[in-house]
Coordinates of C-alpha atoms and ligand atoms in Angstrom, one line a residue:
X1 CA 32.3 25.8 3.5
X2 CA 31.2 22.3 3.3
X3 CA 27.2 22.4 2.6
X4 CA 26.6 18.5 2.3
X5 CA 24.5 17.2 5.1
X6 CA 26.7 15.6 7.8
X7 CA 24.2 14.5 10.5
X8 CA 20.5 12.8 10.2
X9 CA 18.3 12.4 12.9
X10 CA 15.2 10.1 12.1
X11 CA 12.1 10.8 15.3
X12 CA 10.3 7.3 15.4
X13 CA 11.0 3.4 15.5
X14 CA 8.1 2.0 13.8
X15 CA 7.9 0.6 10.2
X16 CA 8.8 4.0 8.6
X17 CA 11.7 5.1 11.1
X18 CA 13.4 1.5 10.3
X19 CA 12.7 1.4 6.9
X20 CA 14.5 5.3 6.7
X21 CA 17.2 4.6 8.6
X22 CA 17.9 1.2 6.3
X23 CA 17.9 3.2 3.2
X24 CA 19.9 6.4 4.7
X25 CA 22.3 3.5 5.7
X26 CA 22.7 1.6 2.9
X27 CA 22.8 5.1 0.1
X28 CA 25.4 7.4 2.6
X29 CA 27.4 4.4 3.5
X30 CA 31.0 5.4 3.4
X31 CA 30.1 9.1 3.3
X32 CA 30.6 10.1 7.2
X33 CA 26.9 10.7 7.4
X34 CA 25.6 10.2 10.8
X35 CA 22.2 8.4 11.5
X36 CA 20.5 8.4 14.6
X37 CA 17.1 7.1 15.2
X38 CA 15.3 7.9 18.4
X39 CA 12.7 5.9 19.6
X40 CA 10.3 5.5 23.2
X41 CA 9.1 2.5 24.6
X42 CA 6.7 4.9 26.1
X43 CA 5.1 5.3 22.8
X44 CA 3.7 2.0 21.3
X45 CA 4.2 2.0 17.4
X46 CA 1.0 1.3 15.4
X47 CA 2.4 -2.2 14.2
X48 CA -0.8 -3.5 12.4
X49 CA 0.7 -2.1 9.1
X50 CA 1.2 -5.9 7.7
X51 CA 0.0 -6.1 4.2
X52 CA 2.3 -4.8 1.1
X53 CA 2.5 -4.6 -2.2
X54 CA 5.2 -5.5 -5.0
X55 CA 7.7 -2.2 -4.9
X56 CA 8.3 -3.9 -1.2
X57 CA 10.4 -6.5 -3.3
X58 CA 12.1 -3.3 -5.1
X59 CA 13.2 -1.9 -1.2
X60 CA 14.4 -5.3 -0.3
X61 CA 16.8 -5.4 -3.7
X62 CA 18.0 -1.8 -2.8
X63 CA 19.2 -2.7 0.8
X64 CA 20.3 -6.4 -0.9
X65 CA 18.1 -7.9 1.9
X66 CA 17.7 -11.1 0.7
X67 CA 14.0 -12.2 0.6
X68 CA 13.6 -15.7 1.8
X69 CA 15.8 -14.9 4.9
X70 CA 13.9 -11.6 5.1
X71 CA 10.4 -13.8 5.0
X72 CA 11.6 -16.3 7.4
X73 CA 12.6 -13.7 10.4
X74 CA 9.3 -11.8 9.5
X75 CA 7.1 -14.8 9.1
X76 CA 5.7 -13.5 6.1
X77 CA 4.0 -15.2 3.7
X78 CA 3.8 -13.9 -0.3
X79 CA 1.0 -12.0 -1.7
X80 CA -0.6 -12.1 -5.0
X81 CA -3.0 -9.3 -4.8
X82 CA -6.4 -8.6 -2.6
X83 CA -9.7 -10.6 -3.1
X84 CA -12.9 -8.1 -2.4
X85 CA -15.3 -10.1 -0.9
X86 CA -19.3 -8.7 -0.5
X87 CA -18.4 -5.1 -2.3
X88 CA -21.1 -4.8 -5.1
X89 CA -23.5 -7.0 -3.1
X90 CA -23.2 -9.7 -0.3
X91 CA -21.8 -12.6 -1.9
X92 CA -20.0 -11.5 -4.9
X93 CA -15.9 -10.9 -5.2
X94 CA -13.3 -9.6 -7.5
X95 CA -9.8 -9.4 -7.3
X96 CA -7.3 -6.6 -8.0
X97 CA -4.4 -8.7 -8.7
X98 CA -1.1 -7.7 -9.3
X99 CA 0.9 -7.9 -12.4
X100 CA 0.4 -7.3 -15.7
X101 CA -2.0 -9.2 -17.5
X102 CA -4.1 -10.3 -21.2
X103 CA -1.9 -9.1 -24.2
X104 CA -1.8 -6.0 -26.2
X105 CA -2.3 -5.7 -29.9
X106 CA -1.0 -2.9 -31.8
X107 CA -0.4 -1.2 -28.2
X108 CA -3.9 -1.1 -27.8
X109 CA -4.6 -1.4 -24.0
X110 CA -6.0 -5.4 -23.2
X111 CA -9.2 -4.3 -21.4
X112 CA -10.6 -2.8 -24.6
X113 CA -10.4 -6.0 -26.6
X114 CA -12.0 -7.5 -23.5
X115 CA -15.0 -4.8 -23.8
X116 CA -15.3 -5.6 -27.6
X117 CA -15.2 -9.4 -26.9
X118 CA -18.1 -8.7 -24.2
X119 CA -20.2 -6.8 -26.9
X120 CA -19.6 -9.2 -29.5
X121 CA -21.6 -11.8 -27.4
X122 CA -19.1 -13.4 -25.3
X123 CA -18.9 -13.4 -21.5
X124 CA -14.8 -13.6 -20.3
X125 CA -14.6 -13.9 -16.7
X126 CA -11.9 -11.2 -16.2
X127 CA -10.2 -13.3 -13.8
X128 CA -8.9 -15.9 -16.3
X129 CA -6.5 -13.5 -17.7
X130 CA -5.0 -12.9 -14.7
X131 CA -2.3 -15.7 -13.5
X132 CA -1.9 -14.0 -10.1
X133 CA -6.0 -13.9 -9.6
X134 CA -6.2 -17.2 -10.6
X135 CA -3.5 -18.4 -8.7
X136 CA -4.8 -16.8 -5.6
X137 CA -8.1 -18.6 -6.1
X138 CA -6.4 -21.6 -6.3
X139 CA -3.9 -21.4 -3.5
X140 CA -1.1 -21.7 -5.4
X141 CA 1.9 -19.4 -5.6
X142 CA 4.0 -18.6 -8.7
X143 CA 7.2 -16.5 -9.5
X144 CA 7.9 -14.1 -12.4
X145 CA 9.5 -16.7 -15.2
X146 CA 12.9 -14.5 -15.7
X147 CA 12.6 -16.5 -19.6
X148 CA 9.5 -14.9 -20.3
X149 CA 11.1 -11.3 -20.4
X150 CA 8.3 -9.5 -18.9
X151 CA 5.9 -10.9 -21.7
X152 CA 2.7 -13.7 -20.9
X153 CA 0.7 -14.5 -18.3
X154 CA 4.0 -16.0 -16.4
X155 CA 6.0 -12.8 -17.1
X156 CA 3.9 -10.5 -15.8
X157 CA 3.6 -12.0 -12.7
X158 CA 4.5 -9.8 -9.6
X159 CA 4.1 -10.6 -5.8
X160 CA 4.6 -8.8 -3.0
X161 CA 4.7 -9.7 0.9
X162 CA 2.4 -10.4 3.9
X163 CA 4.9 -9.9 7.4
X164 CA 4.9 -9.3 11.2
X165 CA 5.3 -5.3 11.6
X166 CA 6.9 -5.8 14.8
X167 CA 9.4 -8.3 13.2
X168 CA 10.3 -6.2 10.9
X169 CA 11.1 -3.3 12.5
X170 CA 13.6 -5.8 14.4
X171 CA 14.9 -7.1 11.7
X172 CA 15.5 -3.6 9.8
X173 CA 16.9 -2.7 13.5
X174 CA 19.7 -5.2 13.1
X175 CA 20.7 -4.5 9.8
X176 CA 20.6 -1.1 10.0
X177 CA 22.5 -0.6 13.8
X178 CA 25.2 -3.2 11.9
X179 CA 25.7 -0.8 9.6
X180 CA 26.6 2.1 11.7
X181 CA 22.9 3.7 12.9
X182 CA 22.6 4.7 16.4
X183 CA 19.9 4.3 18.2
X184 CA 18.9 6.2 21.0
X185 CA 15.9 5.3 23.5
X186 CA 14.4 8.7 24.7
X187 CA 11.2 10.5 24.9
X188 CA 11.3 13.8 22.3
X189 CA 9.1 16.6 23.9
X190 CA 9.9 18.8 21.4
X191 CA 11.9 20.8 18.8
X192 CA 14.1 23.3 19.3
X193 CA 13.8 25.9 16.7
X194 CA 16.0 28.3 14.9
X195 CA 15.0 31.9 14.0
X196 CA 14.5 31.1 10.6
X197 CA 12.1 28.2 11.5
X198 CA 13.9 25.2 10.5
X199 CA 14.8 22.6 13.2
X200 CA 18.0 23.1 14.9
X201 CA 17.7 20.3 17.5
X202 CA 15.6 17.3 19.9
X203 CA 14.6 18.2 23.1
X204 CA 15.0 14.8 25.0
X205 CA 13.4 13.9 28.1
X206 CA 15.6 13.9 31.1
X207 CA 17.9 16.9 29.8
X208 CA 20.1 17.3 26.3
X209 CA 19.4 18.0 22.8
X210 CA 19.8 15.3 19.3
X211 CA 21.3 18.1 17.1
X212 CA 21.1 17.3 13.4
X213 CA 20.9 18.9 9.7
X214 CA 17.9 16.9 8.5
X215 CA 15.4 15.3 10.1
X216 CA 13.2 12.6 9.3
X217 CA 9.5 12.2 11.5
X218 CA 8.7 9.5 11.8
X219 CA 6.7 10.0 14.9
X220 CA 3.4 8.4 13.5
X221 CA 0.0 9.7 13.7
X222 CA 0.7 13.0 16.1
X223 CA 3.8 14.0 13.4
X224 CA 6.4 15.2 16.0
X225 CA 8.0 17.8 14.1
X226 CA 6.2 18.2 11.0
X227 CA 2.8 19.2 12.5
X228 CA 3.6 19.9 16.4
X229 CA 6.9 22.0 15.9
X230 CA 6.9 23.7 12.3
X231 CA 2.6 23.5 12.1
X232 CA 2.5 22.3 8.4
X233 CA -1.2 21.2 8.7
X234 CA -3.3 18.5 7.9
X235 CA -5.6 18.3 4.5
X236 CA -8.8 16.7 6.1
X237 CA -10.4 13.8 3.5
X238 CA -12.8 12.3 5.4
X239 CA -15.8 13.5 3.3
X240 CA -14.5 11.3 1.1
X241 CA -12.8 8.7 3.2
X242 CA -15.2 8.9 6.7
X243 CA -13.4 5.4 7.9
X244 CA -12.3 7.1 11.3
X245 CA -11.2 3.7 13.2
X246 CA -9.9 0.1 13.3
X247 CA -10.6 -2.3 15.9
X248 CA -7.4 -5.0 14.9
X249 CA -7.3 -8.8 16.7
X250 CA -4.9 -12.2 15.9
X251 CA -6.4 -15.7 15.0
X252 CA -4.9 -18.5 14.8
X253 CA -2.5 -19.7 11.9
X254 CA -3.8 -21.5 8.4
X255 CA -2.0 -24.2 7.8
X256 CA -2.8 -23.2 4.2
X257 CA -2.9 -19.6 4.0
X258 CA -3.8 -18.0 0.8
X259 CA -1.3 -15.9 -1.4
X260 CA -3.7 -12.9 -1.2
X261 CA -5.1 -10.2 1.3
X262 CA -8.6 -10.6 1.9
X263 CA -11.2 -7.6 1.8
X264 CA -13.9 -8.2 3.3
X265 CA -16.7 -5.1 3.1
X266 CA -19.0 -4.8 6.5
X267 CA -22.2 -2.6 6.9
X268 CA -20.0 0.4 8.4
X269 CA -16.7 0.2 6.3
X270 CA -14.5 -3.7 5.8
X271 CA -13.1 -6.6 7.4
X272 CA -9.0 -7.1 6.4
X273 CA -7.6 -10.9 6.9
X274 CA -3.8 -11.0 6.7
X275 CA -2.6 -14.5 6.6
X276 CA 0.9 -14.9 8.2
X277 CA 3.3 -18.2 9.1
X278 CA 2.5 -17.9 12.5
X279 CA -0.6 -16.2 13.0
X280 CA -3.6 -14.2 11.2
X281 CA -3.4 -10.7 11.3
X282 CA -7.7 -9.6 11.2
X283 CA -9.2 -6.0 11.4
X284 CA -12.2 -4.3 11.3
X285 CA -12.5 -0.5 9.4
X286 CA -15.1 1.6 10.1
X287 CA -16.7 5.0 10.4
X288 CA -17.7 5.8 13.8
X289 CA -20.5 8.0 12.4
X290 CA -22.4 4.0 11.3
X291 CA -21.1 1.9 14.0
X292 CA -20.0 2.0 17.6
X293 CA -16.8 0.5 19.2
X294 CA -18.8 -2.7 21.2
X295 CA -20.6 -3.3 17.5
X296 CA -17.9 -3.2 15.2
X297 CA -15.5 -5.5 17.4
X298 CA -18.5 -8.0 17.9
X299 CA -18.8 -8.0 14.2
X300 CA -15.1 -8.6 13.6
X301 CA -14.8 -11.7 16.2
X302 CA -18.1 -13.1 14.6
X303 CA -16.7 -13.1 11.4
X304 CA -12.6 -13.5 11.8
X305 CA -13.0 -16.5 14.5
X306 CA -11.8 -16.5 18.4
X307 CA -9.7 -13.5 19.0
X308 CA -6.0 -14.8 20.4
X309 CA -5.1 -11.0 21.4
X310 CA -6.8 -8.2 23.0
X311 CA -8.9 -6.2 20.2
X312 CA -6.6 -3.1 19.4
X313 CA -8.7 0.1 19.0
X314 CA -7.0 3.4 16.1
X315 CA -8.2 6.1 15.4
X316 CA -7.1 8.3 12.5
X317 CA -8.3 10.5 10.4
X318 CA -7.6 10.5 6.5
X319 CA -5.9 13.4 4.5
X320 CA -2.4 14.6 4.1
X321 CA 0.4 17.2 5.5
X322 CA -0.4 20.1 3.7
X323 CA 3.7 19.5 3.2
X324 CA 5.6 16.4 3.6
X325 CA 8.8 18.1 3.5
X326 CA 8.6 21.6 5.3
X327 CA 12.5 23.4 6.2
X328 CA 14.4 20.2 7.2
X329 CA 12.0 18.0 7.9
X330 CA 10.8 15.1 5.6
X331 CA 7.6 13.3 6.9
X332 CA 7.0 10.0 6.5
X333 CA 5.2 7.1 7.5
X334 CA 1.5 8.0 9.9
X335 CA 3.3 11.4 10.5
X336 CA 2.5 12.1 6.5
X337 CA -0.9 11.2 6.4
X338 CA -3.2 8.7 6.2
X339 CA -5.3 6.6 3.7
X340 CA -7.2 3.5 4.9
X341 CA -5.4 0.7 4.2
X342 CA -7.9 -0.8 1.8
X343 CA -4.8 -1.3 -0.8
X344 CA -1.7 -1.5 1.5
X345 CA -0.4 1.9 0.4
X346 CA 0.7 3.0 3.6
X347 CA 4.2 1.2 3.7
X348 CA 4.7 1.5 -0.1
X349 CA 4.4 5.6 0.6
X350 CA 7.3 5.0 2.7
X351 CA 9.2 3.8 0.4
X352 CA 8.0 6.3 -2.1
X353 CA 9.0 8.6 -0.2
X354 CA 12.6 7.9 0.7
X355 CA 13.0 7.1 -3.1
X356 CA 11.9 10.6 -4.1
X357 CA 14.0 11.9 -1.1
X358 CA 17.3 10.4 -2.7
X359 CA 16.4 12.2 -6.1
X360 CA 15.9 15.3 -4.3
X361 CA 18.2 14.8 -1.6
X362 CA 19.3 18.3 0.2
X363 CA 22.2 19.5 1.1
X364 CA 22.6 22.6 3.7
X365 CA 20.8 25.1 1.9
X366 CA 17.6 23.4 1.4
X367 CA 16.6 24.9 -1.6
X368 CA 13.0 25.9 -1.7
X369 CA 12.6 24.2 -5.2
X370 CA 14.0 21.2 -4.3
X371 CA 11.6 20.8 -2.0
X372 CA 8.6 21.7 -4.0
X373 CA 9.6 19.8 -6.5
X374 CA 9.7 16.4 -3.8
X375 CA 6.2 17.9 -2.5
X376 CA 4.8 17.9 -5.7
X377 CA 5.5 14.3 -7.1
X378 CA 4.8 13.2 -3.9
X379 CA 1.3 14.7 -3.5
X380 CA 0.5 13.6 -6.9
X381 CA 0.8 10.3 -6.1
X382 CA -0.8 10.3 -2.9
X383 CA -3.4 12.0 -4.4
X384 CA -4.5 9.6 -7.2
X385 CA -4.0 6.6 -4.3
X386 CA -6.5 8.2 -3.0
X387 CA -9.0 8.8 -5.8
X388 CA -8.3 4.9 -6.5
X389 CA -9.3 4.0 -2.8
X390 CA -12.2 6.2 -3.4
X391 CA -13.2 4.2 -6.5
X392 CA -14.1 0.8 -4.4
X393 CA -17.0 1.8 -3.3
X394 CA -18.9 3.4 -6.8
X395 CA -21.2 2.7 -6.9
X396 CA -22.4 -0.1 -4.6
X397 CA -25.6 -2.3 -4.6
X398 CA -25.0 -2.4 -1.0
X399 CA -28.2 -0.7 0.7
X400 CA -26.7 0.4 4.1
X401 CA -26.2 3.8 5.0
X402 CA -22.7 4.1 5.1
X403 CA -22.3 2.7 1.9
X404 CA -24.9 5.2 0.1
X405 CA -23.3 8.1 1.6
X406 CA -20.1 6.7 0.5
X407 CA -20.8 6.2 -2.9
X408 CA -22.1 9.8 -3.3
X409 CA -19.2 11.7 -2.3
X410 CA -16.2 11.6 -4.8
X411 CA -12.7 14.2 -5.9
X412 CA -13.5 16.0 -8.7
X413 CA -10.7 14.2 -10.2
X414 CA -12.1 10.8 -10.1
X415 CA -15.7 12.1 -11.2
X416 CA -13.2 13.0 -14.2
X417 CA -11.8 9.6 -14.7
X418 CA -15.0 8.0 -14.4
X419 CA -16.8 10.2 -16.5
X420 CA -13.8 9.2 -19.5
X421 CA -14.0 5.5 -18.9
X422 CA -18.1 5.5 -18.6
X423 CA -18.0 7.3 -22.0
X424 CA -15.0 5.6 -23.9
X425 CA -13.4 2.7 -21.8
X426 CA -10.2 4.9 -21.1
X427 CA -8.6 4.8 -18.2
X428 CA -5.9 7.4 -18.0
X429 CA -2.8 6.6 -17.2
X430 CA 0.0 9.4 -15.5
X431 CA 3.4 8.3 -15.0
X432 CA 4.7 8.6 -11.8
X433 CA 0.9 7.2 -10.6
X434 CA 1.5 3.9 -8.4
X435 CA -1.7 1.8 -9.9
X436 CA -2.0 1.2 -13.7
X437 CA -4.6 1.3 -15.8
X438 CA -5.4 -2.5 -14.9
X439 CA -5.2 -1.8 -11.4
X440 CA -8.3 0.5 -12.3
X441 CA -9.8 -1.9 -15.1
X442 CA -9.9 -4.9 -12.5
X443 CA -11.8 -2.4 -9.7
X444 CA -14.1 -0.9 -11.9
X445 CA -15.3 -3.8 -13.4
X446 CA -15.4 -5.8 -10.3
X447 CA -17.6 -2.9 -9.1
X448 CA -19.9 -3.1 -12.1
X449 CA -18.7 0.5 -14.1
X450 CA -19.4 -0.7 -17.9
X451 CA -18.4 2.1 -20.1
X452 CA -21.1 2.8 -22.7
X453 CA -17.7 2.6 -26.1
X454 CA -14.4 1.0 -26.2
X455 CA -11.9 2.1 -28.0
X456 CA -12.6 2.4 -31.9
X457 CA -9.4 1.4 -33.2
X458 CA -9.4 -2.4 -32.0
X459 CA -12.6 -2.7 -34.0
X460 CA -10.2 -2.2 -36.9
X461 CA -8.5 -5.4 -35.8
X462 CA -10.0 -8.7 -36.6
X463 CA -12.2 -9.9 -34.5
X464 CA -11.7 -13.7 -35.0
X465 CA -7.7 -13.2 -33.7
X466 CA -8.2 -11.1 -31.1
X467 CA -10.1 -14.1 -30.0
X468 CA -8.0 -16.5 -30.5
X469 CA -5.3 -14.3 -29.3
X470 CA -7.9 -13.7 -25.9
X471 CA -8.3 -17.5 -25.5
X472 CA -4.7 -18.7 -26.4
X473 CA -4.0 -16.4 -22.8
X474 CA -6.3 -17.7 -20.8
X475 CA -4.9 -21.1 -21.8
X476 CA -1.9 -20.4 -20.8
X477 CA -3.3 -18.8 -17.3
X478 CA -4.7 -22.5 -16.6
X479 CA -1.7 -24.0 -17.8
X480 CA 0.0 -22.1 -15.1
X481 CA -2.1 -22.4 -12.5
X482 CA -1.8 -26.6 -13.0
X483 CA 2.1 -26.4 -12.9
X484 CA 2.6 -24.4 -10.1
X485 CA 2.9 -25.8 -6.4
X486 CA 0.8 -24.5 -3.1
X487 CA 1.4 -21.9 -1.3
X488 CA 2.1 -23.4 1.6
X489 CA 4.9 -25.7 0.1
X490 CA 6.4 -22.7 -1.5
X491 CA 6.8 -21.4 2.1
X492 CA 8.3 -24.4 3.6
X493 CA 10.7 -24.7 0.5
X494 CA 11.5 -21.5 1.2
X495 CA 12.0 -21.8 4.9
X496 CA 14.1 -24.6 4.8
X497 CA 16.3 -22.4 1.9
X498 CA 17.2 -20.1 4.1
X499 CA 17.5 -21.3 8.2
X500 CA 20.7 -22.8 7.4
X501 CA 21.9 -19.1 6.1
X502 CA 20.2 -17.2 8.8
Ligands
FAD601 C1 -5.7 0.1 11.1 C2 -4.5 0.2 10.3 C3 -4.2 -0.8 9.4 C4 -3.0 -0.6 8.6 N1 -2.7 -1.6 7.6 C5 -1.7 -1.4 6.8 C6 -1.4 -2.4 5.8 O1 -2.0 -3.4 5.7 N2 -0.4 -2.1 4.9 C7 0.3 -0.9 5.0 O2 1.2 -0.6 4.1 N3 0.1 0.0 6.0 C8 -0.9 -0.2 6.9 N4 -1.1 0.7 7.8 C9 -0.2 1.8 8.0 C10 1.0 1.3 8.7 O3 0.7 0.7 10.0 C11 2.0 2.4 8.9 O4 2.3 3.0 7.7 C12 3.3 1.9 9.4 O5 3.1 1.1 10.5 C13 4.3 3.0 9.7 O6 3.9 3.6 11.0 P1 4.9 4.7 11.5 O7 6.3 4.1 11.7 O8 4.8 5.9 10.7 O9 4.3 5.1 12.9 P2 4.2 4.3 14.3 O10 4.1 2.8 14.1 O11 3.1 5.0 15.1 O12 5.6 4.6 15.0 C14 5.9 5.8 15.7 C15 7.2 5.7 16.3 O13 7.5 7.0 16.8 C16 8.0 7.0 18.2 N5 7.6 8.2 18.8 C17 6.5 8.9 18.7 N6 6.5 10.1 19.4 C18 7.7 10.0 20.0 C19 8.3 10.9 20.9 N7 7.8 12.0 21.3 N8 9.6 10.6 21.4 C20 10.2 9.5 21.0 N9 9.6 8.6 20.1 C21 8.4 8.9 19.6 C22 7.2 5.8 18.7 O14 7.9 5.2 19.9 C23 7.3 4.8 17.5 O15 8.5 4.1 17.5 C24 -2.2 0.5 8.7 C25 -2.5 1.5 9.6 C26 -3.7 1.3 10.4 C27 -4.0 2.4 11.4

């Protein structure tokens, strides 16, 4: 008996439904796989969900979407990493930038040579060894240098996109009804289950049943089938993450808008400013617990400018599924869980996710390890997301309540990591984990963690190179900076690139 899966039925039309059905389309094409995605105007998607980072470039390759036409129908704009504006104290920044950045000597990891420079008496602005910072502070945009082979400051560059969520749900629509997904516009009220638990079938509103082997919620925050039909349950984090809500409004365009996402922290939680073509995507996230509703959107249109749109109110709460994949049904998206978007994880989860499902993906029997297996890297990675979220705010010089209270609860696990780097300067590094040991360099130190040693081996190295070798890179950081164009006429170059295509 033939146990491949022959029909997929994917419960939601947001970001994660599209962005399912486009991958399910483009791997099963030619296979006789159906793909039907059911959607309700009744139910309005989230759709703030606008900031990414680079493995969004990495999705666009698999479905051979190509970007500039991609950027132009979602009015996107590139992104270079996220600028943290007032975190350690009112007035001060850092950046978590993307990319790899400073050399390595003798595989010895960059940020301790920069901890020896800083005891020998120097002071390196961390910044200058990181093109994509740099560029960021200087509006400018640069690409990868395919020459460089991954190696320098101009190889290591990666970028990744700003974009309208409800543009590109359209646009992954189009491609993906082109390439044989159906879509079907009904309400769901429910699963119909089989005796051994797993989902045999929709229950749409009006009468008739979506039959299907897999399924794939996608149902956002209320998780459809995962949590309403088979009751996985939800792993509650907000003693570590008590942001509860968002209060999300539009300003106008910049004519020059910066190649970064903008971070902004707020007595109560932080202030996001997306810069797209057409518009400026601005929200406020907070913890009801510090701040009411009236307070925190006054605060948000004080600092983000006149409001174009009605404020948008959410509410969620952060955690996990207990399970993302339970029986036959893969969670993704809202309907997995939630971290606050303070490093546009949410969409790159999706995308983790369907990548993991294709590694594990089912076929009739659904076997039990399989899916433990899928659970397991998948948790793993959501959990050290979330440690690294957690991170941001320890410790803070920032006096307000919420921020004390915030800095005193962290996972055991990161009171582990922090513990190593405060005694050594190491910052673990598990593969399969979606920020590097930079990624954690550039945060702690922008948040003021010093370790107390660095790693004794690079004292074996002369000290006099590793200088020149330290200063040589931040030369060439400058040097990049001067030779690359704006922003803004990276876009328009772009733009004009690809209309005649699209
Ligand atoms: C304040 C905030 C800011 C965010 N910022 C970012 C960010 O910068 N970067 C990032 O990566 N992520 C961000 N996210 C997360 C991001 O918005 C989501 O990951 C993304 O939009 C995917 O949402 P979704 O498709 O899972 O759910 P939704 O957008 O909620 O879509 C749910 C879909 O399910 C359908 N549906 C639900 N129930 C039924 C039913 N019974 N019958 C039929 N259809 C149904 C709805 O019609 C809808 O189409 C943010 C989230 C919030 C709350």
């Amino acid at each position: 008996m033939d146990r491949a899966i022959g029909s997929i039925a994917i419960l939601g039309g947001g970001t994660a439904g599209w962005m399912a059905a486009a991958v399910l389309a483009q791997v099963l094409r030619g296979t006789g796989t159906s793909i039907t995605l059911v959607e309700s105007a009744d139910i309005p998607t989230v759709g703030v969900g606008e900031a990414t980072i680079p493995p969004i470039v990495d999705f666009l390759r698999l479905l051979e979407i190509d970007q500039a036409e991609f950027m132009v129908a979602t009015e996107g704009t590139f992104k270079l990493g996220i600028r943290f504006d007032d975190w350690t104290t009112p007035g001060e920044r850092y950046w978590h930038p993307f990319g790899t950045f400073g050399p390595t000597i003798d595989r010895r990891p960059f940020h301790n040579m920069w901890h020896r420079l800083r005891a020998a008496g120097d002071d390196p602005r961390v910044e200058a060894y990181s093109l994509s910072a740099a560029l960021g502070d200087a509006g400018r945009m640069a690409f990868a240098d395919p020459r460089a082979g991954g190696v320098g400051p101009s190889g290591g560059l990666r970028h990744a996109l700003h974009f309208d969520a409800g543009l590109v749900a359209r646009f992954l629509r189009t491609w993906s009804e082109r390439r044989g997904v159906t879509r079907l516009e009904r309400k769901v009220e429910g699963a119909v289950l089989r005796d051994d638990g797993f989902v045999e079938a929709l229950a749409l509103k009006g009468g008739g049943h979506l039959a299907a082997d897999l399924f794939i919620d996608c149902s956002g925050f209320r998780g459809v089938l995962i949590e309403e039909a088979l009751k996985t349950g939800y792993e509650d984090w907000s003693r570590w993450l008590p942001c509860d809500r968002a209060v999300a409004g539009l300003t106008a365009r910049d004519p020059n808008p910066p190649p970064f996402t903008q971070a902004a922290a707020r007595p109560a939680g932080w202030r996001w400013r997306i810069p797209l073509r057409h518009r400026t995507g601005n929200g406020y996230v907070y913890s009801s617990a510090h701040v009411g509703d009236d307070e925190a959107l006054a605060d948000l249109a004080r600092e983000a400018g006149p409001l174009l749109s009605e404020p948008r109110f959410l509410r969620f709460k952060g955690g996990r599924r207990k399970a993302f994949w339970s029986r036959n049904v893969v969670a993704l998206g809202l309907a997995s869980g939630f971290l606050e978007p303070l490093e546009s994880t949410s969409i790159h989860f999706v995308t983790s996710g369907l990548m993991k499902l294709l590694d594990h993906f089912p076929d009739k029997d659904f076997d039990p390890a399989n899916i433990a297996a899928y659970n397991a890297a998948l948790i793993a990675e959501y959990e050290a997301a979330r440690d690294f979220i957690v991170l941001h705010y320890q410790p803070t010089r920032r006096d307000e309540p919420f921020w004390r209270e915030r800095a005193a609860a962290i996972p055991d696990t990161l009171a582990e990591r922090l513990e190593l780097y405060r005694g050594t300067g190491r910052i673990p590094f598990r593969p399969g984990e979606l920020f590097t040991d930079l990624s954690w360099f550039y945060v702690l130190e922008g948040m003021g963690v010093r370790p107390a040693a660095y790693d004794p081996l690079v004292n074996f190295s002369n000290l006099a190179e590793t200088r020149a070798g330290l200063v040589g890179w931040r030369g060439r950081v400058a040097q990049g900076v001067a030779e690359a164009a704006t922003h803004e006429a990276v876009l328009d170059a772009i733009a004009a690139r690809a209309r005649p295509a699209a």
